[in-house]
Amino acid sequence: MTGFSRRGACPALSAPMSTGDGLLVRLNPLAGEIAPNVLIGLCESAARHGNGIVEVTARGSIQIRGLTAESARLLAEEVDALGIAVRTGVPVDTSPLAGMDPKETADPTPLAAAIRTAIAEVDLATRLGPKVSVVVDGRGQIGLGAIIGDVRLVAKDAERWRLSVAGDESSARLVGEVDADAACAVTLDILQAIAALGRQGRARDLGPEIIRAVVEAYETSRSFTPPSVLPDISPTGRKIGSSAGSADHAASSMGGGGDGSLISPFAGEMSGRTEGGGKDRYPTDSRTEHSAATDSSPIGILPLTGARIALGIALPFGSIEASTLARFCQAATAAGATGIRPAPGRTLLVMGLDRSAAATLTTTAQSLSLVTSPADPRIRIAACPGAPACASGMIAARDVAAEIAHEIGESLDPTLSLHVSGCAKGCAHPGPATLTIVGDEKGAVFVVGGTAKGLPAAYTAGYEAARGMGRLTKLLAQERKPDENAAACLARLGAKRLAQALAQE
């Protein structure tokens, strides 16, 4: 098993990764979707060869856990027998609804295909590390803003793309605006520069002078607009200082900065993690349909071109028993579904339904404890398997997270990002969160504004973690000032006040 133990690599089907609950594999269907009966077959294979848990990551990949070296090989054979072709090489991510989303600013599929072809033509995948990725965001109903990419291309209009590097939408460094042809060429140049750094290289390791060299190579062409003539804002509307980019901004964004206060589906996709967290944006009225301007959650009904719809259903904490997922697939087949697409936000998109069938399937999903509303508090909590599933877990992280969601529900502060980790490795969300609950030998540690490895602010018994979170929620409701978010309030209250609240009966 030592051959599978390197951390930091993508646990693809051909290269399983060692985790606390055995080997983990991650796969992305090449066709984008899987027929319901084929997904049932995959669930049965996961139950035979793994621990019976299937996950959908925040980036929209399928994970199967609890494998051994031998059972991983058998699983791969059965995936092949099921006819599931999986993507390999450098990930070039688009929305799972790309090309069929009526709210897209631009269809990203032609540009993504051109980038994949260009990478293959120079055999670049063999020279890049397994974590290097490209994001091509057409700005549709399913937001990719929280997905980290070494290169990010975001549609400005039907013809031009905003190019940035090293981060998610809020932290990546803006390079300029390009048309589709230049976007492909510049992306390849940046990937070539990363490859020159070796297999451990990432875009965040590229010095500003290298990025500037890329800009200078294209800024004389009408197909490239450097940041010097762009507005002094990032693609998300955040002010970034001078139009050329201040030194401070360059330093922070090239390091993949950002405040990290939100659960990041989409940071740190190490083995065993559900591929990086996400900034889940959702409407206050869960009955409304999706609007690209207000909501990027893939949960609910999403209108498609030609009067079609897709139904988004999320897995609680990205995880489900294979037998339960198989039952959902059986119901989807009965409802007339033609395919199921894994999607960002730990979501499954059911294709081929009419609205009546979607309503029926939603009811079934609720009976199986799946997430059917973008206001469900479970989508705002990152949680690893924890004990007893993972040998490293000190607390049953997902049980604690589920109890918090059930007990606190909608009273959970909407500005608070919460991470529940079975141990200090912080696999579910390696970046900082507003509040992190971590299992250790003393019970449950509460970390404010940090990672699972952060300095403890307070302790409680492991079995008291959910109730302790309830006490902190009440404290926030009482003490938070009108102009304060949850992070600022917790920081102001300090460790002593938090410890007192946790100690209350």
Coordinates of C-alpha atoms in Angstrom, one line a residue:
M1 CA 0.0 0.0 0.0
T2 CA 3.0 2.3 0.3
G3 CA 2.9 2.8 -3.4
F4 CA -0.3 4.7 -3.0
S5 CA 0.7 6.8 0.0
R6 CA 1.9 10.1 -1.6
R7 CA -0.2 12.9 -0.3
G8 CA -1.1 15.9 -2.4
A9 CA -1.8 13.9 -5.6
C10 CA -5.2 13.3 -7.2
P11 CA -6.6 9.9 -6.2
A12 CA -7.6 8.9 -9.7
L13 CA -9.0 5.5 -10.5
S14 CA -5.6 4.4 -11.8
A15 CA -3.7 5.8 -8.8
P16 CA -5.6 5.3 -5.5
M17 CA -4.6 7.3 -2.5
S18 CA -4.1 6.0 1.1
T19 CA -6.4 7.6 3.7
G20 CA -7.4 6.8 7.2
D21 CA -10.2 4.5 6.0
G22 CA -8.3 2.7 3.3
L23 CA -7.6 3.6 -0.3
L24 CA -9.7 6.3 -2.1
V25 CA -10.3 6.7 -5.8
R26 CA -11.8 9.6 -7.6
L27 CA -13.4 9.6 -11.0
N28 CA -15.0 12.0 -13.5
P29 CA -17.2 10.5 -16.2
L30 CA -15.9 11.5 -19.6
A31 CA -19.4 11.9 -21.0
G32 CA -20.4 14.2 -18.1
E33 CA -23.2 12.0 -17.0
I34 CA -24.0 8.4 -16.0
A35 CA -27.2 6.5 -16.8
P36 CA -29.1 5.8 -13.6
N37 CA -28.8 2.0 -14.1
V38 CA -25.0 2.3 -14.6
L39 CA -24.7 4.4 -11.5
I40 CA -26.5 1.7 -9.6
G41 CA -23.9 -0.7 -10.9
L42 CA -21.2 1.6 -9.6
C43 CA -22.9 1.7 -6.2
E44 CA -23.0 -2.1 -6.1
S45 CA -19.3 -2.2 -7.0
A46 CA -18.5 0.4 -4.3
A47 CA -20.3 -1.8 -1.7
R48 CA -18.5 -4.9 -2.8
H49 CA -15.0 -3.5 -2.9
G50 CA -15.0 -0.5 -0.6
N51 CA -16.7 0.5 2.6
G52 CA -20.0 1.1 1.0
I53 CA -19.7 4.9 1.0
V54 CA -20.0 7.0 -2.2
E55 CA -19.1 10.7 -2.2
V56 CA -19.5 13.6 -4.6
T57 CA -16.9 16.2 -4.0
A58 CA -17.2 19.9 -3.9
R59 CA -15.6 20.1 -7.3
G60 CA -18.1 17.6 -8.7
S61 CA -16.1 14.3 -8.8
I62 CA -17.2 10.9 -7.6
Q63 CA -15.2 9.3 -4.8
I64 CA -15.3 5.7 -3.5
R65 CA -13.6 5.0 -0.2
G66 CA -12.4 2.1 1.9
L67 CA -10.6 0.2 -0.8
T68 CA -7.6 -2.1 -0.6
A69 CA -4.9 -2.5 -3.3
E70 CA -6.7 -5.6 -4.6
S71 CA -10.2 -4.3 -4.4
A72 CA -9.2 -1.0 -6.1
R73 CA -8.0 -3.1 -9.1
L74 CA -11.3 -5.0 -9.1
L75 CA -13.3 -1.8 -8.9
A76 CA -11.4 -0.4 -11.9
E77 CA -12.2 -3.5 -13.9
E78 CA -15.9 -3.2 -13.1
V79 CA -15.9 0.5 -13.9
D80 CA -14.5 -0.4 -17.3
A81 CA -17.1 -3.2 -17.7
L82 CA -19.9 -0.8 -16.9
G83 CA -18.7 1.4 -19.8
I84 CA -17.8 4.4 -17.6
A85 CA -15.1 6.2 -19.5
V86 CA -13.3 8.6 -17.1
R87 CA -11.3 11.8 -17.7
T88 CA -7.6 11.7 -17.4
G89 CA -4.8 14.3 -17.8
V90 CA -5.0 17.9 -16.8
P91 CA -8.5 18.8 -15.5
V92 CA -10.2 21.5 -17.5
D93 CA -13.4 22.2 -15.6
T94 CA -16.6 23.6 -16.9
S95 CA -20.1 23.6 -15.6
P96 CA -21.9 20.3 -15.9
L97 CA -24.6 22.2 -17.8
A98 CA -22.2 23.8 -20.2
G99 CA -23.7 24.3 -23.6
M100 CA -27.3 23.7 -22.4
D101 CA -27.6 26.5 -19.8
P102 CA -29.8 29.4 -21.2
K103 CA -28.3 31.7 -18.6
E104 CA -24.6 31.3 -19.6
T105 CA -22.8 34.4 -20.6
A106 CA -20.9 32.2 -23.1
D107 CA -20.7 28.5 -23.9
P108 CA -17.3 27.3 -22.4
T109 CA -17.2 23.9 -24.2
P110 CA -15.4 25.0 -27.4
L111 CA -12.7 26.8 -25.5
A112 CA -12.3 24.0 -23.0
A113 CA -12.0 21.4 -25.8
A114 CA -9.4 23.6 -27.5
I115 CA -7.3 23.8 -24.3
R116 CA -7.5 20.0 -23.8
T117 CA -6.4 19.4 -27.4
A118 CA -3.5 21.9 -27.0
I119 CA -2.4 20.2 -23.8
A120 CA -2.5 16.8 -25.5
E121 CA -0.6 18.0 -28.6
V122 CA 2.5 18.9 -26.6
D123 CA 2.1 16.0 -24.1
L124 CA 2.0 18.5 -21.3
A125 CA 0.0 16.4 -18.8
T126 CA 3.1 14.2 -18.2
R127 CA 5.1 17.2 -17.1
L128 CA 2.6 18.7 -14.8
G129 CA 1.7 17.7 -11.3
P130 CA -1.7 16.0 -10.7
K131 CA -3.2 18.9 -8.9
V132 CA -2.7 21.5 -11.7
S133 CA -6.1 22.5 -13.3
V134 CA -7.8 24.9 -15.5
V135 CA -11.3 26.4 -14.9
V136 CA -13.4 27.7 -17.9
D137 CA -16.5 29.4 -16.4
G138 CA -19.2 30.4 -18.8
R139 CA -21.1 32.2 -16.0
G140 CA -24.2 30.1 -15.9
Q141 CA -26.5 28.9 -13.2
I142 CA -23.9 26.7 -11.5
G143 CA -21.1 29.0 -10.3
L144 CA -17.5 27.9 -10.4
G145 CA -16.2 30.9 -8.5
A146 CA -15.1 28.9 -5.5
I147 CA -13.2 26.2 -7.6
I148 CA -9.5 26.8 -7.4
G149 CA -7.7 26.7 -10.7
D150 CA -4.1 27.4 -11.7
V151 CA -5.6 29.1 -14.7
R152 CA -9.1 30.7 -14.6
L153 CA -11.0 31.9 -17.6
V154 CA -14.3 33.6 -16.9
A155 CA -16.7 34.8 -19.6
K156 CA -17.0 38.5 -19.8
D157 CA -19.3 38.4 -22.8
A158 CA -19.9 36.1 -25.8
E159 CA -16.4 36.8 -27.2
R160 CA -14.0 37.7 -24.4
W161 CA -12.7 35.9 -21.3
R162 CA -11.1 37.3 -18.1
L163 CA -7.9 35.4 -17.5
S164 CA -6.5 35.0 -13.9
V165 CA -4.1 32.7 -12.2
A166 CA -3.6 30.8 -8.9
G167 CA -6.8 30.7 -6.9
D168 CA -10.6 30.9 -6.9
E169 CA -12.6 33.8 -8.1
S170 CA -11.9 36.0 -5.1
S171 CA -8.2 35.2 -4.7
A172 CA -6.8 34.6 -8.2
R173 CA -4.5 37.2 -9.8
L174 CA -6.1 39.0 -12.8
V175 CA -3.9 38.9 -15.9
G176 CA -6.2 40.4 -18.5
E177 CA -8.9 39.9 -21.1
V178 CA -8.6 37.7 -24.1
D179 CA -10.6 36.4 -27.0
A180 CA -11.0 32.6 -27.3
D181 CA -8.0 32.0 -29.5
A182 CA -5.7 34.0 -27.3
A183 CA -7.2 32.4 -24.2
C184 CA -6.1 28.9 -25.4
A185 CA -2.6 30.1 -26.3
V186 CA -2.0 32.0 -23.1
T187 CA -3.3 29.2 -21.0
L188 CA -0.9 26.8 -22.7
D189 CA 2.0 29.3 -22.1
I190 CA 1.2 29.5 -18.4
L191 CA 0.9 25.7 -18.1
Q192 CA 4.3 25.4 -19.9
A193 CA 5.8 27.8 -17.3
I194 CA 4.3 25.7 -14.5
A195 CA 5.7 22.6 -16.0
A196 CA 9.2 24.2 -16.1
L197 CA 9.1 24.3 -12.3
G198 CA 8.8 20.5 -12.0
R199 CA 6.0 18.2 -11.0
Q200 CA 5.4 20.0 -7.7
G201 CA 5.0 23.4 -9.5
R202 CA 1.8 25.4 -9.3
A203 CA 0.7 28.7 -10.7
R204 CA 1.1 30.3 -7.3
D205 CA 4.8 29.5 -7.6
L206 CA 5.2 31.6 -10.7
G207 CA 6.8 35.0 -10.1
P208 CA 5.1 38.2 -11.3
E209 CA 7.8 38.6 -13.9
I210 CA 6.8 35.3 -15.6
I211 CA 3.2 36.4 -15.8
R212 CA 4.2 39.7 -17.1
A213 CA 6.3 38.0 -19.8
V214 CA 3.1 36.2 -20.9
V215 CA 1.2 39.5 -20.9
E216 CA 3.9 41.2 -23.0
A217 CA 3.9 38.4 -25.5
Y218 CA 0.2 39.1 -26.3
E219 CA -0.6 42.6 -25.3
T220 CA 0.4 44.0 -28.7
S221 CA -2.4 41.9 -30.2
R222 CA -6.0 43.1 -30.3
S223 CA -6.9 39.8 -28.8
F224 CA -5.4 40.7 -25.4
T225 CA -6.2 43.5 -23.0
P226 CA -3.8 43.7 -20.1
P227 CA -5.0 44.8 -16.6
S228 CA -3.5 48.2 -17.1
V229 CA -6.6 49.2 -19.0
L230 CA -9.1 47.2 -17.0
P231 CA -11.3 48.6 -14.2
D232 CA -9.7 48.5 -10.7
I233 CA -11.8 45.6 -9.6
S234 CA -11.5 41.9 -9.6
P235 CA -14.1 39.7 -11.5
T236 CA -16.1 39.5 -8.3
G237 CA -16.2 43.3 -7.9
R238 CA -13.5 43.4 -5.1
K239 CA -11.3 46.4 -5.3
I240 CA -7.7 45.4 -6.1
G241 CA -5.8 48.7 -5.9
S242 CA -4.1 50.2 -8.8
S243 CA -5.1 49.1 -12.3
A244 CA -1.8 47.4 -12.8
G245 CA -2.2 45.5 -9.5
S246 CA -0.5 46.6 -6.4
A247 CA 2.5 44.8 -5.0
D248 CA 0.5 43.7 -2.0
H249 CA -2.3 42.3 -4.1
A250 CA 0.2 40.5 -6.4
A251 CA 1.9 38.9 -3.4
S252 CA -1.3 37.8 -1.7
S253 CA -3.1 36.5 -4.8
M254 CA -0.1 34.7 -6.3
G255 CA 0.0 32.8 -3.0
G256 CA -3.6 31.8 -3.3
G257 CA -4.6 34.2 -0.7
G258 CA -8.1 35.4 0.3
D259 CA -9.5 35.6 3.8
G260 CA -10.4 31.9 3.8
S261 CA -13.4 32.7 6.0
L262 CA -15.7 30.7 3.8
I263 CA -15.7 27.0 3.3
S264 CA -13.5 26.7 0.2
P265 CA -15.7 23.3 -2.6
F266 CA -14.2 24.0 -4.3
A267 CA -9.3 24.6 -1.6
G268 CA -6.8 22.0 -0.9
E269 CA -7.9 18.9 -2.7
M270 CA -5.7 16.4 -0.9
S271 CA -6.4 12.7 -0.7
G272 CA -9.3 11.9 1.5
R273 CA -10.7 15.4 1.2
T274 CA -13.9 15.9 -0.6
E275 CA -11.9 17.9 -3.1
G276 CA -11.9 21.4 -1.6
G277 CA -14.7 23.4 0.0
G278 CA -16.9 26.0 -1.6
K279 CA -18.7 29.3 -1.1
D280 CA -22.2 28.1 -1.3
R281 CA -24.5 30.9 -2.2
Y282 CA -28.2 30.3 -1.8
P283 CA -31.5 32.3 -1.9
T284 CA -33.4 32.9 1.3
D285 CA -36.5 31.5 -0.4
S286 CA -35.7 27.9 -1.2
R287 CA -38.8 27.6 -3.4
T288 CA -37.5 30.0 -6.0
E289 CA -35.7 28.7 -9.1
H290 CA -32.1 29.5 -9.8
S291 CA -30.9 32.9 -11.0
A292 CA -27.4 33.3 -12.3
A293 CA -27.2 36.7 -10.8
T294 CA -28.2 35.7 -7.2
D295 CA -27.5 32.0 -6.8
S296 CA -24.8 29.5 -7.7
S297 CA -26.2 26.5 -5.7
P298 CA -27.0 23.6 -8.0
I299 CA -29.8 22.4 -5.7
G300 CA -33.4 22.6 -7.0
I301 CA -34.8 23.0 -10.5
L302 CA -32.5 24.5 -13.1
P303 CA -34.1 25.4 -16.5
L304 CA -32.2 24.3 -19.6
T305 CA -32.5 25.2 -23.2
G306 CA -35.4 23.9 -25.1
A307 CA -37.9 24.0 -22.2
R308 CA -35.9 21.2 -20.4
I309 CA -35.0 21.1 -16.7
A310 CA -32.4 19.5 -14.5
L311 CA -33.0 18.6 -10.8
G312 CA -30.2 19.2 -8.4
I313 CA -30.0 17.0 -5.3
A314 CA -27.1 17.3 -2.8
L315 CA -25.5 14.6 -0.6
P316 CA -25.3 15.6 3.1
F317 CA -21.7 16.5 3.7
G318 CA -21.0 15.0 0.3
S319 CA -21.5 11.5 1.4
I320 CA -24.1 8.7 1.1
E321 CA -24.3 5.0 1.6
A322 CA -24.1 3.2 -1.8
S323 CA -27.3 1.3 -1.1
T324 CA -29.2 4.6 -0.5
L325 CA -27.8 6.1 -3.6
A326 CA -28.9 3.0 -5.6
R327 CA -32.4 3.4 -4.2
F328 CA -32.4 7.1 -5.4
C329 CA -31.2 6.0 -8.8
Q330 CA -34.0 3.4 -9.0
A331 CA -36.5 6.2 -8.2
A332 CA -34.9 8.4 -10.8
T333 CA -35.3 5.7 -13.4
A334 CA -39.0 5.3 -12.5
A335 CA -39.4 9.1 -12.8
G336 CA -38.0 9.0 -16.4
A337 CA -34.5 10.3 -15.8
T338 CA -32.1 9.8 -18.7
G339 CA -28.9 10.6 -16.9
I340 CA -27.3 11.8 -13.7
R341 CA -24.4 14.3 -13.6
P342 CA -22.1 14.8 -10.6
A343 CA -21.8 18.6 -10.1
P344 CA -20.0 21.1 -7.9
G345 CA -21.3 21.6 -4.4
R346 CA -21.4 17.8 -3.7
T347 CA -24.5 17.6 -5.9
L348 CA -26.1 15.3 -8.4
L349 CA -28.0 16.7 -11.4
V350 CA -30.9 14.5 -12.6
M351 CA -31.5 15.0 -16.3
G352 CA -34.5 14.2 -18.5
L353 CA -37.3 14.9 -16.0
D354 CA -40.4 17.0 -16.5
R355 CA -41.6 19.2 -13.6
S356 CA -44.1 16.8 -12.2
A357 CA -41.5 14.0 -12.1
A358 CA -39.0 16.3 -10.5
A359 CA -41.5 17.1 -7.7
T360 CA -42.1 13.4 -7.1
L361 CA -38.3 12.6 -7.1
T362 CA -37.7 15.5 -4.7
T363 CA -40.1 13.9 -2.3
T364 CA -38.3 10.6 -2.6
A365 CA -34.9 12.4 -2.0
Q366 CA -36.3 14.0 1.1
S367 CA -37.4 10.6 2.4
L368 CA -33.8 9.3 1.9
S369 CA -32.4 12.3 3.9
L370 CA -30.8 13.9 0.8
V371 CA -30.5 17.7 0.5
T372 CA -33.3 19.2 -1.6
S373 CA -33.1 22.8 -0.5
P374 CA -30.3 25.3 -1.0
A375 CA -31.2 26.7 2.5
D376 CA -30.4 23.3 4.1
P377 CA -27.8 24.0 6.8
R378 CA -25.9 20.8 6.0
I379 CA -24.5 22.4 2.8
R380 CA -22.8 25.0 4.9
I381 CA -20.8 22.6 7.1
A382 CA -17.7 20.8 5.9
A383 CA -17.2 17.5 7.6
C384 CA -14.9 14.5 7.1
P385 CA -15.9 10.9 7.8
G386 CA -14.3 11.0 11.3
A387 CA -14.6 8.1 13.7
P388 CA -15.1 5.2 13.4
A389 CA -14.9 5.2 9.6
C390 CA -11.4 6.8 9.6
A391 CA -8.6 5.4 11.8
S392 CA -7.4 9.0 12.5
G393 CA -10.7 10.3 13.7
M394 CA -11.1 11.3 17.3
I395 CA -14.8 12.3 17.0
A396 CA -17.6 11.1 14.7
A397 CA -17.3 14.3 12.6
R398 CA -20.3 13.8 10.3
D399 CA -22.5 12.7 13.2
V400 CA -21.6 15.9 15.0
A401 CA -22.2 17.9 11.9
A402 CA -25.6 16.3 11.3
E403 CA -26.6 16.9 15.0
I404 CA -25.5 20.6 14.6
A405 CA -27.6 21.0 11.5
H406 CA -30.6 19.3 13.1
E407 CA -30.4 21.1 16.4
I408 CA -29.5 24.6 15.2
G409 CA -30.9 24.5 11.7
E410 CA -31.7 27.9 10.2
S411 CA -30.5 29.7 13.3
L412 CA -27.0 28.9 12.3
D413 CA -25.4 32.3 11.5
P414 CA -25.4 32.7 7.7
T415 CA -22.0 34.5 7.9
L416 CA -20.4 31.7 9.8
S417 CA -18.4 28.9 8.0
L418 CA -18.2 25.8 10.0
H419 CA -15.8 22.9 9.7
V420 CA -16.0 19.7 11.8
S421 CA -12.9 17.6 11.6
G422 CA -12.2 14.2 13.1
C423 CA -8.6 15.1 13.7
A424 CA -6.1 17.9 13.2
K425 CA -5.4 16.9 9.5
G426 CA -8.5 18.8 8.5
C427 CA -9.1 16.8 5.4
A428 CA -12.6 18.1 4.6
H429 CA -11.5 21.7 4.6
P430 CA -7.8 22.5 4.9
G431 CA -8.2 26.2 4.8
P432 CA -9.3 28.5 7.6
A433 CA -13.0 28.6 8.7
T434 CA -14.9 30.9 10.9
L435 CA -15.1 28.1 13.4
T436 CA -13.5 24.7 13.4
I437 CA -14.4 21.8 15.7
V438 CA -11.6 19.3 15.9
G439 CA -11.4 16.0 17.7
D440 CA -8.3 15.3 19.9
E441 CA -7.3 13.3 22.9
K442 CA -9.1 15.9 25.2
G443 CA -12.4 15.7 23.3
A444 CA -13.5 18.5 20.9
V445 CA -11.3 21.6 20.3
F446 CA -12.9 24.8 19.1
V447 CA -10.6 26.9 16.8
V448 CA -11.7 30.4 15.8
G449 CA -10.7 31.8 12.4
G450 CA -8.1 29.1 11.7
T451 CA -7.6 25.6 10.4
A452 CA -7.9 22.3 12.2
K453 CA -4.3 22.7 13.2
G454 CA -5.0 26.1 14.7
L455 CA -4.6 27.3 18.3
P456 CA -7.6 26.1 20.4
A457 CA -9.9 28.7 21.8
A458 CA -11.9 26.3 24.0
Y459 CA -12.5 22.7 24.7
T460 CA -15.5 20.5 25.4
A461 CA -16.2 16.8 25.6
G462 CA -16.6 15.1 22.2
Y463 CA -20.2 14.1 22.9
E464 CA -20.9 17.8 23.9
A465 CA -19.6 19.3 20.6
A466 CA -23.0 19.8 19.0
R467 CA -24.5 21.2 22.2
G468 CA -21.5 23.4 22.6
M469 CA -22.0 24.7 19.1
G470 CA -25.6 25.5 20.1
R471 CA -24.4 27.6 23.0
L472 CA -22.0 29.5 20.8
T473 CA -24.8 30.1 18.3
K474 CA -26.9 31.7 21.1
L475 CA -23.9 33.7 22.2
L476 CA -23.4 35.1 18.7
A477 CA -27.1 36.0 18.5
Q478 CA -26.9 37.9 21.7
E479 CA -23.5 39.6 21.2
R480 CA -23.1 40.3 17.5
K481 CA -23.3 43.9 16.6
P482 CA -25.3 45.1 13.5
D483 CA -22.2 45.7 11.4
E484 CA -20.3 42.6 12.5
N485 CA -20.0 39.2 10.9
A486 CA -19.7 36.0 12.8
A487 CA -15.9 35.9 12.5
A488 CA -15.4 39.5 13.8
C489 CA -17.8 38.8 16.7
L490 CA -16.0 35.6 17.8
A491 CA -12.6 37.3 17.6
R492 CA -13.9 40.2 19.7
L493 CA -15.4 38.0 22.3
G494 CA -12.1 36.1 22.7
A495 CA -11.2 32.7 24.0
K496 CA -12.2 33.3 27.6
R497 CA -15.7 34.3 26.7
L498 CA -16.1 31.3 24.4
A499 CA -14.8 28.9 27.0
Q500 CA -17.4 30.3 29.5
A501 CA -20.2 29.8 27.0
L502 CA -19.1 26.2 26.3
A503 CA -19.0 25.5 30.0
Q504 CA -22.5 26.6 30.6
E505 CA -25.2 24.0 31.3

